[in-house]
Structure formats: structure tokens, C-alpha cells
PDB file of C-alpha atoms in Angstrom:
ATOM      1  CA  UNK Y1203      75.293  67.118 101.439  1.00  0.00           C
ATOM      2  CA  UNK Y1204      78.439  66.195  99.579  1.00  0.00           C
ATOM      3  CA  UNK Y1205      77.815  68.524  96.841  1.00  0.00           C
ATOM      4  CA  UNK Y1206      77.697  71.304  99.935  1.00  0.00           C
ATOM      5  CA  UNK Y1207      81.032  69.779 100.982  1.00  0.00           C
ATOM      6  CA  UNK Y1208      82.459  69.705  97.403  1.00  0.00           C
ATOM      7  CA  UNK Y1209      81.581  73.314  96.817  1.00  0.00           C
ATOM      8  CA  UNK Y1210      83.054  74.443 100.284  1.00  0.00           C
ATOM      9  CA  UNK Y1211      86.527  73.471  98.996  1.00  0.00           C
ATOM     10  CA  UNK Y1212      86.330  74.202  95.905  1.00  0.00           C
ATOM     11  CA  UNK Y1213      85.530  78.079  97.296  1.00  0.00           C
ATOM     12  CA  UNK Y1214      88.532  77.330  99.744  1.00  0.00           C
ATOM     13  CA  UNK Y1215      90.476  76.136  97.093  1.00  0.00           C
ATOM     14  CA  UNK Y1216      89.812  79.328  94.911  1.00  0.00           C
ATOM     15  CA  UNK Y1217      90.324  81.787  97.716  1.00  0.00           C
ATOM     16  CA  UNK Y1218      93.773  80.015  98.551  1.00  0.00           C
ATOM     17  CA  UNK Y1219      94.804  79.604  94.953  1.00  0.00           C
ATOM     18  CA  UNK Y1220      94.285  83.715  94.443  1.00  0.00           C
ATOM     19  CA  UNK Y1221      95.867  84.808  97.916  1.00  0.00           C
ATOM     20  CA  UNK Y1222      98.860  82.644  96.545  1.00  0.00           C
ATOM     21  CA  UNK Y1223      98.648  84.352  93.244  1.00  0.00           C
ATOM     22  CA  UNK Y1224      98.410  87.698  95.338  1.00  0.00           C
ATOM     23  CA  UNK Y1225     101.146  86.315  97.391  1.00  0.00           C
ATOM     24  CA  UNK Y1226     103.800  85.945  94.383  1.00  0.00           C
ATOM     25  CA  UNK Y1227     102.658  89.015  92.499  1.00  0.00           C
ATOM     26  CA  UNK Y1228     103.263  90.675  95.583  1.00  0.00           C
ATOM     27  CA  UNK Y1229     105.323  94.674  95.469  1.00  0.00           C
ATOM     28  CA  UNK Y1230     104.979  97.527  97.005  1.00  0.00           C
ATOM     29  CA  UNK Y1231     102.813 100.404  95.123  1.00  0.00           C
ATOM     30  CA  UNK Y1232     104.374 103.695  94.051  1.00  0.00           C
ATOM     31  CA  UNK Y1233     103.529 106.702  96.317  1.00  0.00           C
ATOM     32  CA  UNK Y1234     103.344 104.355  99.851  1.00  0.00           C
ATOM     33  CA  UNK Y1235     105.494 103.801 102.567  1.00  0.00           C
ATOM     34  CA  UNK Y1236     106.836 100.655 103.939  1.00  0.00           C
ATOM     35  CA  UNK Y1237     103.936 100.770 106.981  1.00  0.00           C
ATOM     36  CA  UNK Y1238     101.703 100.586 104.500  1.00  0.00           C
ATOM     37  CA  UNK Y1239     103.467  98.192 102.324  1.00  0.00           C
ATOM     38  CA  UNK Y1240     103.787  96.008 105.768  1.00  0.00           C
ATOM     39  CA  UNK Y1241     100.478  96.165 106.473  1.00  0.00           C
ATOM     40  CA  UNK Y1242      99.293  94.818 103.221  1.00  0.00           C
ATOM     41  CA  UNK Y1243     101.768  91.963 103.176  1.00  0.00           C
ATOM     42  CA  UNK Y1244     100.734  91.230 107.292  1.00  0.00           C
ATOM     43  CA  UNK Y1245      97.100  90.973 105.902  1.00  0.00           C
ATOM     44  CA  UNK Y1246      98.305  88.592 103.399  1.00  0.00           C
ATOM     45  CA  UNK Y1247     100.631  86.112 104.576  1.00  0.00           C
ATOM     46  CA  UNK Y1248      97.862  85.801 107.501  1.00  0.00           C
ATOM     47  CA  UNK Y1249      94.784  84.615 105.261  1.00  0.00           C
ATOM     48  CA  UNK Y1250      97.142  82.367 103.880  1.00  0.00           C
ATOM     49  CA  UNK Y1251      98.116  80.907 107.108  1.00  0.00           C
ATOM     50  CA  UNK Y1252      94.549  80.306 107.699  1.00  0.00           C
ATOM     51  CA  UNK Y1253      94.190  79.205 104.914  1.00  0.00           C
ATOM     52  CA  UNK Y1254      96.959  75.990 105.827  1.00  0.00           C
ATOM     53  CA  UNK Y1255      99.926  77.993 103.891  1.00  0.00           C
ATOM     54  CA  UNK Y1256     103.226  77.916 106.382  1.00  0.00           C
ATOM     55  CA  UNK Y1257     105.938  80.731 105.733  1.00  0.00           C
ATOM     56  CA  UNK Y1258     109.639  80.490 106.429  1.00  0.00           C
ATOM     57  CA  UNK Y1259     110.739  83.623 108.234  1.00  0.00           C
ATOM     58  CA  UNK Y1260     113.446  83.848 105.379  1.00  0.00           C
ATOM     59  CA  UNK Y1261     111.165  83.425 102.612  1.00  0.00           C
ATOM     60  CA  UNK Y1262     109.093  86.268 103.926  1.00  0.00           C
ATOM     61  CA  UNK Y1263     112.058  88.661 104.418  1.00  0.00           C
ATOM     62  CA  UNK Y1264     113.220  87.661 100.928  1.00  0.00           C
ATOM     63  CA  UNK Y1265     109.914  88.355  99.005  1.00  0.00           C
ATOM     64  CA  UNK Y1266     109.784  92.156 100.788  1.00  0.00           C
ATOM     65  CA  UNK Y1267     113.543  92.487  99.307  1.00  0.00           C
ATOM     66  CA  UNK Y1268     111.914  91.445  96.167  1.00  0.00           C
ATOM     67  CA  UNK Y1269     109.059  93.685  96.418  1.00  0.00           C
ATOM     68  CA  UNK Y1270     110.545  96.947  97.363  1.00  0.00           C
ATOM     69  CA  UNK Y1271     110.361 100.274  94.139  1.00  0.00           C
ATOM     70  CA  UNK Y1272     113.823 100.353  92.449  1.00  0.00           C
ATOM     71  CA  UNK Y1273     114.411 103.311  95.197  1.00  0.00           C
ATOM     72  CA  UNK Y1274     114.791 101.318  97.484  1.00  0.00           C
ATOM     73  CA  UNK Y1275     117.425  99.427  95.419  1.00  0.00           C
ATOM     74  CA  UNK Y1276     120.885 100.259  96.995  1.00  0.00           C
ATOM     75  CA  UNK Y1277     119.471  98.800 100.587  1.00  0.00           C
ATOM     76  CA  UNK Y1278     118.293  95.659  99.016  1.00  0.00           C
ATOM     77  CA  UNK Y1279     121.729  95.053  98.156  1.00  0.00           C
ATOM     78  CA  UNK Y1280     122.957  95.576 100.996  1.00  0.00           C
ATOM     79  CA  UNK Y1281     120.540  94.070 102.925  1.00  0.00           C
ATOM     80  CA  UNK Y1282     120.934  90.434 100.627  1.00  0.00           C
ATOM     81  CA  UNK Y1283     125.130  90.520 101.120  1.00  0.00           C
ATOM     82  CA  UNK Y1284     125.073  91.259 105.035  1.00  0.00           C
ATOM     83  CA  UNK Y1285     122.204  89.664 106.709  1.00  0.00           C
ATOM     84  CA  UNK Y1286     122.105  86.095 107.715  1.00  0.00           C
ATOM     85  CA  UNK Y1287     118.540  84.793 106.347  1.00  0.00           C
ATOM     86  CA  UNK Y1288     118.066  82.210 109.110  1.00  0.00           C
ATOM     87  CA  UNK Y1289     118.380  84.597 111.791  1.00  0.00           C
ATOM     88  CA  UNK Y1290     116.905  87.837 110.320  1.00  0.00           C
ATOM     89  CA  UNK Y1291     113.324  88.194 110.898  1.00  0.00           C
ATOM     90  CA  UNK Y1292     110.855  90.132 109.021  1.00  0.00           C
ATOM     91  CA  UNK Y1293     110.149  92.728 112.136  1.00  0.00           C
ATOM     92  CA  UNK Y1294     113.996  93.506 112.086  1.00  0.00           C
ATOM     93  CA  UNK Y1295     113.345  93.984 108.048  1.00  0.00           C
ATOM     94  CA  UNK Y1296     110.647  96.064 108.330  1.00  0.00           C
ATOM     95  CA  UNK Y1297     112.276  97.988 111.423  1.00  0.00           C
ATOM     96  CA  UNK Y1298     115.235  98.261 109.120  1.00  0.00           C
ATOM     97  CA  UNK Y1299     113.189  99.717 106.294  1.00  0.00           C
ATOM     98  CA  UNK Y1300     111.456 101.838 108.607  1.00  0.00           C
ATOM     99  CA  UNK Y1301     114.568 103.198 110.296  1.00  0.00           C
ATOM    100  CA  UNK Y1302     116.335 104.027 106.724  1.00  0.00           C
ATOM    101  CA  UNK Y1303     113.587 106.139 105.596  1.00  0.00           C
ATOM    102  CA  UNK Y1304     114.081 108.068 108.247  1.00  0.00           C
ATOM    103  CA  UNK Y1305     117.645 108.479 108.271  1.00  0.00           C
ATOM    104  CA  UNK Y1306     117.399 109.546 104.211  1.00  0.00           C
ATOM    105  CA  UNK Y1307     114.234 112.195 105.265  1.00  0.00           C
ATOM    106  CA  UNK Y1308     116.765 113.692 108.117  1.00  0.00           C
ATOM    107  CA  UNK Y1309     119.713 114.067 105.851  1.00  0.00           C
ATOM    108  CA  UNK Y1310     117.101 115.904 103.163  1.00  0.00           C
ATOM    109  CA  UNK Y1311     116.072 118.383 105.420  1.00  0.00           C
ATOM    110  CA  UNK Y1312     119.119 118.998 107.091  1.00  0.00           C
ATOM    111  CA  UNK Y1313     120.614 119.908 103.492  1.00  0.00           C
ATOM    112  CA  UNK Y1314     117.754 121.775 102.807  1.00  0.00           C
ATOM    113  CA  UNK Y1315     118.339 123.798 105.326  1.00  0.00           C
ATOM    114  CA  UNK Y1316     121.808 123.874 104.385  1.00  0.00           C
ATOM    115  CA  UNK Y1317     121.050 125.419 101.043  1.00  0.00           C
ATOM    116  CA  UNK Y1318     118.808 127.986 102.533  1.00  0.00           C
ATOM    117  CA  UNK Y1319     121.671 128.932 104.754  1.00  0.00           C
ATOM    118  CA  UNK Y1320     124.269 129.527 101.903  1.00  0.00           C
ATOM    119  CA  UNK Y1321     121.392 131.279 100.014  1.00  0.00           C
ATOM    120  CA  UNK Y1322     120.511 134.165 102.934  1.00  0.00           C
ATOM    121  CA  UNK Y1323     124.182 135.158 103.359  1.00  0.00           C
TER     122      UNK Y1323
END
């Protein structure tokens, strides 16, 4: 029986020790958005927790900013010099993200259509 015991956490410890591993390793892939990014982290910061692992709210928002593509560069800047990390949350982040992607795909299209404007005259 304590061999069955022994080998439960040692399986436990594994599967924490590579979620943590997965954890710091952690970026977002070319070619997805942040939604899919999000969901990927979600799934991952909640194994931990069940797991035993406890997040800071900061340290969350902090790894995302550390995990976004080099695109997404100039708002990470931003982002780190304006926000207050013990009162921004990783919803308002990701809302944030979100929100700015949009924003940039507006402006595209609207000088797309800008172009094709000057183009038919």
C-alpha cells in the first residue's frame, strides 16, 4: 500500500513539475489570437491550481506581457509603464488585448478602403 501511495505522488509530482515547466515556457504561438492564447493559459494556470500552485493576479498579467509575439511589442510597453500591477487583473489584460486588436483591424480596413477610394477616381 505505501508503494501505491509513493507512486501516486511521484505521478503528482511529475504532472506538477511539467505544468510548471509548461507554465514558464509559456508564449503565445504565431498565427493565433489572444482568445486562443487565453484559453491555453486559463487551461494552464487551472491544473496548476489543482495541482496546490497559487498565482498572484500580477504575476499572471506579467507572464502574458511576457508571452505576447514581438507584434504585440509597442502595447507591452505601454501596458508595463501605465498600469498599476496590484490592481490590474488579468480579465482587464486580456479585455485590453482583445479590444486593441480590434481597434488596429478597424483602422486597416478603413485605410483600405481609403486606398481603393483614391485609386477609382
Amino acid at each position: 500500500m505505501d508503494l501505491t501511495y509513493e507512486s501516486t505522488n511521484q505521478v503528482k509530482e511529475l504532472k506538477a513539475n511539467l505544468l510548471v515547466r509548461d507554465f514558464e515556457l509559456f508564449e503565445m504561438k504565431p498565427g493565433k489570437n489572444i482568445a486562443e492564447m487565453s484559453t491555453r493559459f486559463t487551461n494552464l494556470v487551472n491544473l496548476l491550481k489543482a495541482l496546490g500552485k497559487s498565482f498572484k493576479e500580477a504575476e499572471l498579467v506579467k507572464k502574458i506581457l511576457r508571452s505576447l509575439l514581438k507584434s504585440w511589442e509597442t502595447k507591452t510597453i505601454v501596458i508595463f509603464y501605465t498600469k498599476d500591477f496590484t490592481r490590474y487583473t488579468y480579465d482587464e489584460l486580456i479585455g485590453s488585448l482583445i479590444a486593441h486588436k480590434i481597434i488596429l483591424k478597424k483602422e486597416i480596413i478603413k485605410k483600405e478602403k481609403g486606398k481603393k477610394s483614391i485609386s477609382l477616381k
